[in-house]
């Protein structure tokens, strides 16, 4: 039994490595999420540590002076473990129902969350990558990310692009990805840009190759990404270089001994 998705939608995700679901959040919910985003980015949410705020490279290096703190931020991360409003979106019943259908389990934990700001002019690109490349200590490598559009995401302001089916290639290092990039955009690995309306969500597999371009428009492109895993996922403590994160929080169902 599926909570939200059809079998065809789940099959599409398994084949392509991503799935778009329109109008998951209401306009009012998007407005709440947007306001909380800017509050945290401003540095005025004192319950969220400053270590959760990362500026765009041009501001970190001093190439450009900060005139507006919010518009200078590149990324916010590990928010939901500190902020109840962000946690309410990470555990939103519609979102978690979709994730449960894609992971085929009701025992789910949040790995972490990130909020990408992508301001006009200074919002930098993100090259082709796999999320699991940063999460090398988690097995199996089949986490699901929910990327929630706060603003309209367009090709001009840096919407996500997915390389269809590349989650089936398995884990690759940076050099291996670079050797495969020339194949992307050709059959059978088309590149699909995914523009989104506010409140719509793209869900993607942690091994699918994806990227986003720089923001060359005058419009913001904020997107909140929450990364989910089965509660039966194993964390290999011997793996070096994996992110140091707060304890994983239960989103739904039960925890299991020896697992995350």
PDB file of C-alpha atoms in Angstrom:
ATOM      1  CA  UNK A   1       0.000   0.000   0.000  1.00  0.00           C
ATOM      2  CA  UNK A   2       1.282   3.448  -0.966  1.00  0.00           C
ATOM      3  CA  UNK A   3       0.691   6.507   1.218  1.00  0.00           C
ATOM      4  CA  UNK A   4       0.718   9.135  -1.518  1.00  0.00           C
ATOM      5  CA  UNK A   5       2.373   8.037  -4.766  1.00  0.00           C
ATOM      6  CA  UNK A   6       1.161   5.718  -7.490  1.00  0.00           C
ATOM      7  CA  UNK A   7       3.108   2.638  -8.542  1.00  0.00           C
ATOM      8  CA  UNK A   8       3.912   4.455 -11.790  1.00  0.00           C
ATOM      9  CA  UNK A   9       5.509   7.330  -9.899  1.00  0.00           C
ATOM     10  CA  UNK A  10       7.603   4.968  -7.777  1.00  0.00           C
ATOM     11  CA  UNK A  11       8.678   3.064 -10.894  1.00  0.00           C
ATOM     12  CA  UNK A  12       9.648   6.361 -12.540  1.00  0.00           C
ATOM     13  CA  UNK A  13      11.832   7.240  -9.547  1.00  0.00           C
ATOM     14  CA  UNK A  14      13.513   3.824  -9.620  1.00  0.00           C
ATOM     15  CA  UNK A  15      14.239   4.158 -13.340  1.00  0.00           C
ATOM     16  CA  UNK A  16      15.231   7.817 -13.538  1.00  0.00           C
ATOM     17  CA  UNK A  17      16.618   8.573 -10.077  1.00  0.00           C
ATOM     18  CA  UNK A  18      14.324  11.542  -9.428  1.00  0.00           C
ATOM     19  CA  UNK A  19      10.650  12.460  -9.243  1.00  0.00           C
ATOM     20  CA  UNK A  20       8.790  15.792  -9.241  1.00  0.00           C
ATOM     21  CA  UNK A  21       5.622  16.213  -7.195  1.00  0.00           C
ATOM     22  CA  UNK A  22       3.787  19.486  -7.742  1.00  0.00           C
ATOM     23  CA  UNK A  23       2.046  21.659  -5.123  1.00  0.00           C
ATOM     24  CA  UNK A  24       2.951  19.668  -2.033  1.00  0.00           C
ATOM     25  CA  UNK A  25       3.006  22.751   0.211  1.00  0.00           C
ATOM     26  CA  UNK A  26       0.378  25.493   0.323  1.00  0.00           C
ATOM     27  CA  UNK A  27       1.156  29.152  -0.341  1.00  0.00           C
ATOM     28  CA  UNK A  28       0.838  29.874   3.384  1.00  0.00           C
ATOM     29  CA  UNK A  29       3.293  27.104   4.251  1.00  0.00           C
ATOM     30  CA  UNK A  30       5.787  28.384   1.677  1.00  0.00           C
ATOM     31  CA  UNK A  31       5.514  31.885   3.174  1.00  0.00           C
ATOM     32  CA  UNK A  32       6.283  30.524   6.659  1.00  0.00           C
ATOM     33  CA  UNK A  33       9.277  28.577   5.319  1.00  0.00           C
ATOM     34  CA  UNK A  34      10.561  31.620   3.407  1.00  0.00           C
ATOM     35  CA  UNK A  35      10.321  33.900   6.425  1.00  0.00           C
ATOM     36  CA  UNK A  36      12.116  31.411   8.670  1.00  0.00           C
ATOM     37  CA  UNK A  37      14.816  30.957   6.037  1.00  0.00           C
ATOM     38  CA  UNK A  38      15.627  34.653   5.920  1.00  0.00           C
ATOM     39  CA  UNK A  39      15.528  34.986   9.709  1.00  0.00           C
ATOM     40  CA  UNK A  40      18.142  32.248  10.079  1.00  0.00           C
ATOM     41  CA  UNK A  41      20.246  33.596   7.206  1.00  0.00           C
ATOM     42  CA  UNK A  42      20.257  37.041   8.843  1.00  0.00           C
ATOM     43  CA  UNK A  43      22.028  35.595  11.878  1.00  0.00           C
ATOM     44  CA  UNK A  44      19.267  36.854  14.172  1.00  0.00           C
ATOM     45  CA  UNK A  45      17.974  33.375  15.069  1.00  0.00           C
ATOM     46  CA  UNK A  46      20.324  32.979  18.028  1.00  0.00           C
ATOM     47  CA  UNK A  47      19.259  29.387  18.691  1.00  0.00           C
ATOM     48  CA  UNK A  48      20.825  28.361  15.356  1.00  0.00           C
ATOM     49  CA  UNK A  49      24.653  28.410  15.541  1.00  0.00           C
ATOM     50  CA  UNK A  50      26.629  30.632  13.161  1.00  0.00           C
ATOM     51  CA  UNK A  51      28.408  27.487  11.976  1.00  0.00           C
ATOM     52  CA  UNK A  52      25.174  26.629  10.130  1.00  0.00           C
ATOM     53  CA  UNK A  53      25.599  29.674   7.865  1.00  0.00           C
ATOM     54  CA  UNK A  54      27.942  29.603   4.854  1.00  0.00           C
ATOM     55  CA  UNK A  55      28.505  32.680   2.676  1.00  0.00           C
ATOM     56  CA  UNK A  56      28.996  32.710  -1.084  1.00  0.00           C
ATOM     57  CA  UNK A  57      32.687  32.393  -2.104  1.00  0.00           C
ATOM     58  CA  UNK A  58      32.958  36.024  -3.281  1.00  0.00           C
ATOM     59  CA  UNK A  59      32.033  37.184   0.229  1.00  0.00           C
ATOM     60  CA  UNK A  60      34.196  34.630   2.024  1.00  0.00           C
ATOM     61  CA  UNK A  61      37.269  35.719   0.090  1.00  0.00           C
ATOM     62  CA  UNK A  62      36.561  39.433   0.425  1.00  0.00           C
ATOM     63  CA  UNK A  63      36.203  39.861  -3.329  1.00  0.00           C
ATOM     64  CA  UNK A  64      32.875  41.538  -2.587  1.00  0.00           C
ATOM     65  CA  UNK A  65      31.816  43.362   0.541  1.00  0.00           C
ATOM     66  CA  UNK A  66      28.741  42.230   2.440  1.00  0.00           C
ATOM     67  CA  UNK A  67      25.959  44.781   2.077  1.00  0.00           C
ATOM     68  CA  UNK A  68      23.050  42.484   2.891  1.00  0.00           C
ATOM     69  CA  UNK A  69      23.725  39.498   5.129  1.00  0.00           C
ATOM     70  CA  UNK A  70      20.770  37.447   3.855  1.00  0.00           C
ATOM     71  CA  UNK A  71      21.632  37.986   0.192  1.00  0.00           C
ATOM     72  CA  UNK A  72      25.278  37.080   0.860  1.00  0.00           C
ATOM     73  CA  UNK A  73      24.507  33.569   2.149  1.00  0.00           C
ATOM     74  CA  UNK A  74      25.161  30.551  -0.055  1.00  0.00           C
ATOM     75  CA  UNK A  75      23.912  27.767   2.180  1.00  0.00           C
ATOM     76  CA  UNK A  76      22.361  27.023   5.564  1.00  0.00           C
ATOM     77  CA  UNK A  77      22.669  23.548   7.064  1.00  0.00           C
ATOM     78  CA  UNK A  78      21.764  21.381  10.074  1.00  0.00           C
ATOM     79  CA  UNK A  79      18.771  23.611  10.726  1.00  0.00           C
ATOM     80  CA  UNK A  80      15.975  21.242  11.724  1.00  0.00           C
ATOM     81  CA  UNK A  81      17.882  19.886  14.730  1.00  0.00           C
ATOM     82  CA  UNK A  82      17.948  23.427  16.179  1.00  0.00           C
ATOM     83  CA  UNK A  83      14.749  25.042  14.913  1.00  0.00           C
ATOM     84  CA  UNK A  84      11.202  23.771  15.495  1.00  0.00           C
ATOM     85  CA  UNK A  85       9.778  25.480  12.407  1.00  0.00           C
ATOM     86  CA  UNK A  86      12.315  23.817  10.118  1.00  0.00           C
ATOM     87  CA  UNK A  87      11.713  20.496  11.900  1.00  0.00           C
ATOM     88  CA  UNK A  88       7.990  20.850  11.207  1.00  0.00           C
ATOM     89  CA  UNK A  89       8.783  20.961   7.475  1.00  0.00           C
ATOM     90  CA  UNK A  90      11.291  18.099   7.674  1.00  0.00           C
ATOM     91  CA  UNK A  91       8.530  16.005   9.263  1.00  0.00           C
ATOM     92  CA  UNK A  92       5.642  17.349   7.152  1.00  0.00           C
ATOM     93  CA  UNK A  93       3.229  14.456   6.693  1.00  0.00           C
ATOM     94  CA  UNK A  94       2.873  14.870   2.909  1.00  0.00           C
ATOM     95  CA  UNK A  95       6.634  14.958   2.392  1.00  0.00           C
ATOM     96  CA  UNK A  96       7.317  12.015   4.686  1.00  0.00           C
ATOM     97  CA  UNK A  97       4.518   9.986   3.077  1.00  0.00           C
ATOM     98  CA  UNK A  98       6.215  10.435  -0.305  1.00  0.00           C
ATOM     99  CA  UNK A  99       9.621   9.549   1.119  1.00  0.00           C
ATOM    100  CA  UNK A 100       8.127   6.447   2.766  1.00  0.00           C
ATOM    101  CA  UNK A 101       6.759   5.344  -0.605  1.00  0.00           C
ATOM    102  CA  UNK A 102      10.137   5.866  -2.285  1.00  0.00           C
ATOM    103  CA  UNK A 103      12.155   4.171   0.475  1.00  0.00           C
ATOM    104  CA  UNK A 104       9.495   1.481   0.901  1.00  0.00           C
ATOM    105  CA  UNK A 105       9.518   1.751   4.664  1.00  0.00           C
ATOM    106  CA  UNK A 106       7.818   3.647   7.475  1.00  0.00           C
ATOM    107  CA  UNK A 107      10.978   3.539   9.598  1.00  0.00           C
ATOM    108  CA  UNK A 108      12.739   6.735   8.565  1.00  0.00           C
ATOM    109  CA  UNK A 109      15.399   9.038  10.008  1.00  0.00           C
ATOM    110  CA  UNK A 110      16.636  12.411   8.854  1.00  0.00           C
ATOM    111  CA  UNK A 111      20.295  12.391   7.872  1.00  0.00           C
ATOM    112  CA  UNK A 112      20.631  16.177   7.679  1.00  0.00           C
ATOM    113  CA  UNK A 113      19.188  19.208   5.923  1.00  0.00           C
ATOM    114  CA  UNK A 114      20.510  22.083   3.812  1.00  0.00           C
ATOM    115  CA  UNK A 115      18.991  25.284   2.486  1.00  0.00           C
ATOM    116  CA  UNK A 116      20.470  26.704  -0.698  1.00  0.00           C
ATOM    117  CA  UNK A 117      19.981  30.460  -1.088  1.00  0.00           C
ATOM    118  CA  UNK A 118      21.295  31.141  -4.657  1.00  0.00           C
ATOM    119  CA  UNK A 119      20.945  34.938  -4.602  1.00  0.00           C
ATOM    120  CA  UNK A 120      20.845  36.979  -7.843  1.00  0.00           C
ATOM    121  CA  UNK A 121      24.239  37.662  -9.454  1.00  0.00           C
ATOM    122  CA  UNK A 122      26.321  36.046  -6.701  1.00  0.00           C
ATOM    123  CA  UNK A 123      24.558  32.675  -6.484  1.00  0.00           C
ATOM    124  CA  UNK A 124      27.268  30.260  -7.629  1.00  0.00           C
ATOM    125  CA  UNK A 125      26.955  27.070  -9.655  1.00  0.00           C
ATOM    126  CA  UNK A 126      27.170  23.561  -8.242  1.00  0.00           C
ATOM    127  CA  UNK A 127      28.876  21.129 -10.657  1.00  0.00           C
ATOM    128  CA  UNK A 128      27.828  17.532 -11.344  1.00  0.00           C
ATOM    129  CA  UNK A 129      27.964  15.457  -8.185  1.00  0.00           C
ATOM    130  CA  UNK A 130      26.400  12.610  -6.212  1.00  0.00           C
ATOM    131  CA  UNK A 131      25.181  13.339  -2.690  1.00  0.00           C
ATOM    132  CA  UNK A 132      26.511  10.018  -1.408  1.00  0.00           C
ATOM    133  CA  UNK A 133      30.030  11.167  -2.299  1.00  0.00           C
ATOM    134  CA  UNK A 134      29.836  13.234   0.890  1.00  0.00           C
ATOM    135  CA  UNK A 135      28.040  10.539   2.860  1.00  0.00           C
ATOM    136  CA  UNK A 136      30.516   7.701   2.393  1.00  0.00           C
ATOM    137  CA  UNK A 137      29.908   6.205   5.837  1.00  0.00           C
ATOM    138  CA  UNK A 138      26.253   5.303   5.205  1.00  0.00           C
ATOM    139  CA  UNK A 139      25.123   1.976   3.749  1.00  0.00           C
ATOM    140  CA  UNK A 140      23.187   1.235   1.635  1.00  0.00           C
ATOM    141  CA  UNK A 141      23.725   4.353  -0.462  1.00  0.00           C
ATOM    142  CA  UNK A 142      20.104   4.973  -1.313  1.00  0.00           C
ATOM    143  CA  UNK A 143      19.062   8.020   0.658  1.00  0.00           C
ATOM    144  CA  UNK A 144      16.259  10.209  -0.699  1.00  0.00           C
ATOM    145  CA  UNK A 145      16.469  14.000  -0.763  1.00  0.00           C
ATOM    146  CA  UNK A 146      13.392  16.219  -0.867  1.00  0.00           C
ATOM    147  CA  UNK A 147      14.253  19.564  -2.520  1.00  0.00           C
ATOM    148  CA  UNK A 148      11.485  22.067  -1.713  1.00  0.00           C
ATOM    149  CA  UNK A 149      11.178  25.144  -3.924  1.00  0.00           C
ATOM    150  CA  UNK A 150      10.674  28.282  -1.824  1.00  0.00           C
ATOM    151  CA  UNK A 151      11.003  30.638  -4.784  1.00  0.00           C
ATOM    152  CA  UNK A 152      10.249  29.747  -8.368  1.00  0.00           C
ATOM    153  CA  UNK A 153      13.237  27.753  -9.660  1.00  0.00           C
ATOM    154  CA  UNK A 154      14.022  28.405 -13.328  1.00  0.00           C
ATOM    155  CA  UNK A 155      16.828  27.613 -15.738  1.00  0.00           C
ATOM    156  CA  UNK A 156      17.969  31.238 -15.407  1.00  0.00           C
ATOM    157  CA  UNK A 157      18.213  31.307 -11.624  1.00  0.00           C
ATOM    158  CA  UNK A 158      19.770  27.870 -11.231  1.00  0.00           C
ATOM    159  CA  UNK A 159      17.167  25.111 -10.997  1.00  0.00           C
ATOM    160  CA  UNK A 160      18.394  21.556 -10.496  1.00  0.00           C
ATOM    161  CA  UNK A 161      19.408  19.453 -13.494  1.00  0.00           C
ATOM    162  CA  UNK A 162      19.427  15.642 -13.299  1.00  0.00           C
ATOM    163  CA  UNK A 163      21.304  13.149 -15.446  1.00  0.00           C
ATOM    164  CA  UNK A 164      18.586  10.557 -15.911  1.00  0.00           C
ATOM    165  CA  UNK A 165      19.338   7.047 -14.668  1.00  0.00           C
ATOM    166  CA  UNK A 166      22.877   7.724 -13.455  1.00  0.00           C
ATOM    167  CA  UNK A 167      22.064   6.482  -9.942  1.00  0.00           C
ATOM    168  CA  UNK A 168      22.395   3.047 -11.538  1.00  0.00           C
ATOM    169  CA  UNK A 169      26.086   3.710 -12.257  1.00  0.00           C
ATOM    170  CA  UNK A 170      26.965   3.257  -8.594  1.00  0.00           C
ATOM    171  CA  UNK A 171      29.370   5.337  -6.534  1.00  0.00           C
ATOM    172  CA  UNK A 172      31.994   7.326  -8.473  1.00  0.00           C
ATOM    173  CA  UNK A 173      34.930   9.509  -7.445  1.00  0.00           C
ATOM    174  CA  UNK A 174      35.456  12.997  -8.887  1.00  0.00           C
ATOM    175  CA  UNK A 175      37.796  11.808 -11.624  1.00  0.00           C
ATOM    176  CA  UNK A 176      35.364   9.099 -12.718  1.00  0.00           C
ATOM    177  CA  UNK A 177      32.544  11.637 -12.851  1.00  0.00           C
ATOM    178  CA  UNK A 178      34.636  13.966 -15.011  1.00  0.00           C
ATOM    179  CA  UNK A 179      35.320  11.197 -17.499  1.00  0.00           C
ATOM    180  CA  UNK A 180      31.587  10.507 -17.785  1.00  0.00           C
ATOM    181  CA  UNK A 181      30.366  14.108 -18.070  1.00  0.00           C
ATOM    182  CA  UNK A 182      30.831  14.204 -21.900  1.00  0.00           C
ATOM    183  CA  UNK A 183      28.289  11.345 -22.158  1.00  0.00           C
ATOM    184  CA  UNK A 184      25.641  13.284 -20.283  1.00  0.00           C
ATOM    185  CA  UNK A 185      22.950  14.772 -22.448  1.00  0.00           C
ATOM    186  CA  UNK A 186      23.117  11.902 -24.924  1.00  0.00           C
ATOM    187  CA  UNK A 187      21.027   8.754 -25.011  1.00  0.00           C
ATOM    188  CA  UNK A 188      20.556   6.882 -22.805  1.00  0.00           C
ATOM    189  CA  UNK A 189      21.601   9.529 -20.227  1.00  0.00           C
ATOM    190  CA  UNK A 190      19.626  12.707 -21.042  1.00  0.00           C
ATOM    191  CA  UNK A 191      19.965  15.818 -18.905  1.00  0.00           C
ATOM    192  CA  UNK A 192      16.643  17.063 -17.568  1.00  0.00           C
ATOM    193  CA  UNK A 193      16.319  20.571 -16.081  1.00  0.00           C
ATOM    194  CA  UNK A 194      13.699  20.662 -13.333  1.00  0.00           C
ATOM    195  CA  UNK A 195      12.064  24.075 -12.920  1.00  0.00           C
ATOM    196  CA  UNK A 196       9.759  24.172  -9.926  1.00  0.00           C
ATOM    197  CA  UNK A 197       6.976  26.382  -8.641  1.00  0.00           C
ATOM    198  CA  UNK A 198       7.074  27.413  -4.972  1.00  0.00           C
ATOM    199  CA  UNK A 199       5.725  24.569  -2.877  1.00  0.00           C
ATOM    200  CA  UNK A 200       6.581  21.888  -5.419  1.00  0.00           C
ATOM    201  CA  UNK A 201       9.264  19.325  -4.585  1.00  0.00           C
ATOM    202  CA  UNK A 202      11.778  17.232  -6.483  1.00  0.00           C
ATOM    203  CA  UNK A 203      12.832  13.982  -4.810  1.00  0.00           C
ATOM    204  CA  UNK A 204      16.141  12.406  -5.827  1.00  0.00           C
ATOM    205  CA  UNK A 205      18.277   9.350  -5.125  1.00  0.00           C
ATOM    206  CA  UNK A 206      21.588  10.013  -3.370  1.00  0.00           C
ATOM    207  CA  UNK A 207      23.580   8.493  -6.264  1.00  0.00           C
ATOM    208  CA  UNK A 208      21.942  10.312  -9.185  1.00  0.00           C
ATOM    209  CA  UNK A 209      24.191  12.911 -10.832  1.00  0.00           C
ATOM    210  CA  UNK A 210      22.799  16.414 -10.548  1.00  0.00           C
ATOM    211  CA  UNK A 211      23.952  20.010 -10.820  1.00  0.00           C
ATOM    212  CA  UNK A 212      22.683  23.580 -10.727  1.00  0.00           C
ATOM    213  CA  UNK A 213      23.868  26.599 -12.675  1.00  0.00           C
ATOM    214  CA  UNK A 214      24.770  30.034 -11.373  1.00  0.00           C
ATOM    215  CA  UNK A 215      21.963  32.497 -10.824  1.00  0.00           C
ATOM    216  CA  UNK A 216      22.193  34.833 -13.830  1.00  0.00           C
ATOM    217  CA  UNK A 217      18.765  36.371 -13.188  1.00  0.00           C
ATOM    218  CA  UNK A 218      17.477  39.051 -10.843  1.00  0.00           C
ATOM    219  CA  UNK A 219      15.295  36.540  -8.980  1.00  0.00           C
ATOM    220  CA  UNK A 220      16.179  34.584  -5.850  1.00  0.00           C
ATOM    221  CA  UNK A 221      16.203  30.786  -5.866  1.00  0.00           C
ATOM    222  CA  UNK A 222      15.886  29.388  -2.369  1.00  0.00           C
ATOM    223  CA  UNK A 223      15.461  25.644  -1.966  1.00  0.00           C
ATOM    224  CA  UNK A 224      15.236  23.575   1.228  1.00  0.00           C
ATOM    225  CA  UNK A 225      16.704  20.077   0.921  1.00  0.00           C
ATOM    226  CA  UNK A 226      16.020  17.438   3.566  1.00  0.00           C
ATOM    227  CA  UNK A 227      17.888  14.140   3.297  1.00  0.00           C
ATOM    228  CA  UNK A 228      16.156  10.979   4.533  1.00  0.00           C
ATOM    229  CA  UNK A 229      17.343   7.415   5.104  1.00  0.00           C
ATOM    230  CA  UNK A 230      15.920   4.145   6.320  1.00  0.00           C
ATOM    231  CA  UNK A 231      16.232   3.660  10.078  1.00  0.00           C
ATOM    232  CA  UNK A 232      17.962   0.359   9.211  1.00  0.00           C
ATOM    233  CA  UNK A 233      20.845   2.209   7.508  1.00  0.00           C
ATOM    234  CA  UNK A 234      24.299   1.299   8.811  1.00  0.00           C
ATOM    235  CA  UNK A 235      26.881   3.948   9.716  1.00  0.00           C
ATOM    236  CA  UNK A 236      30.453   2.704   9.270  1.00  0.00           C
ATOM    237  CA  UNK A 237      32.514   4.539  11.893  1.00  0.00           C
ATOM    238  CA  UNK A 238      35.776   3.415  10.251  1.00  0.00           C
ATOM    239  CA  UNK A 239      35.139   5.615   7.190  1.00  0.00           C
ATOM    240  CA  UNK A 240      37.257   8.761   7.329  1.00  0.00           C
ATOM    241  CA  UNK A 241      36.225  12.192   6.104  1.00  0.00           C
ATOM    242  CA  UNK A 242      32.462  11.844   6.525  1.00  0.00           C
ATOM    243  CA  UNK A 243      30.586  14.861   7.910  1.00  0.00           C
ATOM    244  CA  UNK A 244      30.353  15.223  11.671  1.00  0.00           C
ATOM    245  CA  UNK A 245      26.658  15.675  12.353  1.00  0.00           C
ATOM    246  CA  UNK A 246      24.313  15.864  15.332  1.00  0.00           C
ATOM    247  CA  UNK A 247      22.553  12.614  16.308  1.00  0.00           C
ATOM    248  CA  UNK A 248      20.124  11.495  13.618  1.00  0.00           C
ATOM    249  CA  UNK A 249      16.503  12.263  14.475  1.00  0.00           C
ATOM    250  CA  UNK A 250      13.616   9.855  14.043  1.00  0.00           C
ATOM    251  CA  UNK A 251      11.108  11.097  11.481  1.00  0.00           C
ATOM    252  CA  UNK A 252       8.721   8.135  11.518  1.00  0.00           C
ATOM    253  CA  UNK A 253       8.584   4.593  12.868  1.00  0.00           C
ATOM    254  CA  UNK A 254      11.203   2.921  15.030  1.00  0.00           C
ATOM    255  CA  UNK A 255      14.958   2.806  15.583  1.00  0.00           C
ATOM    256  CA  UNK A 256      16.926  -0.442  15.354  1.00  0.00           C
ATOM    257  CA  UNK A 257      19.880  -1.648  17.372  1.00  0.00           C
ATOM    258  CA  UNK A 258      23.197  -1.350  15.534  1.00  0.00           C
ATOM    259  CA  UNK A 259      21.746   1.036  12.935  1.00  0.00           C
ATOM    260  CA  UNK A 260      21.652   4.798  12.565  1.00  0.00           C
TER     261      UNK A 260
END
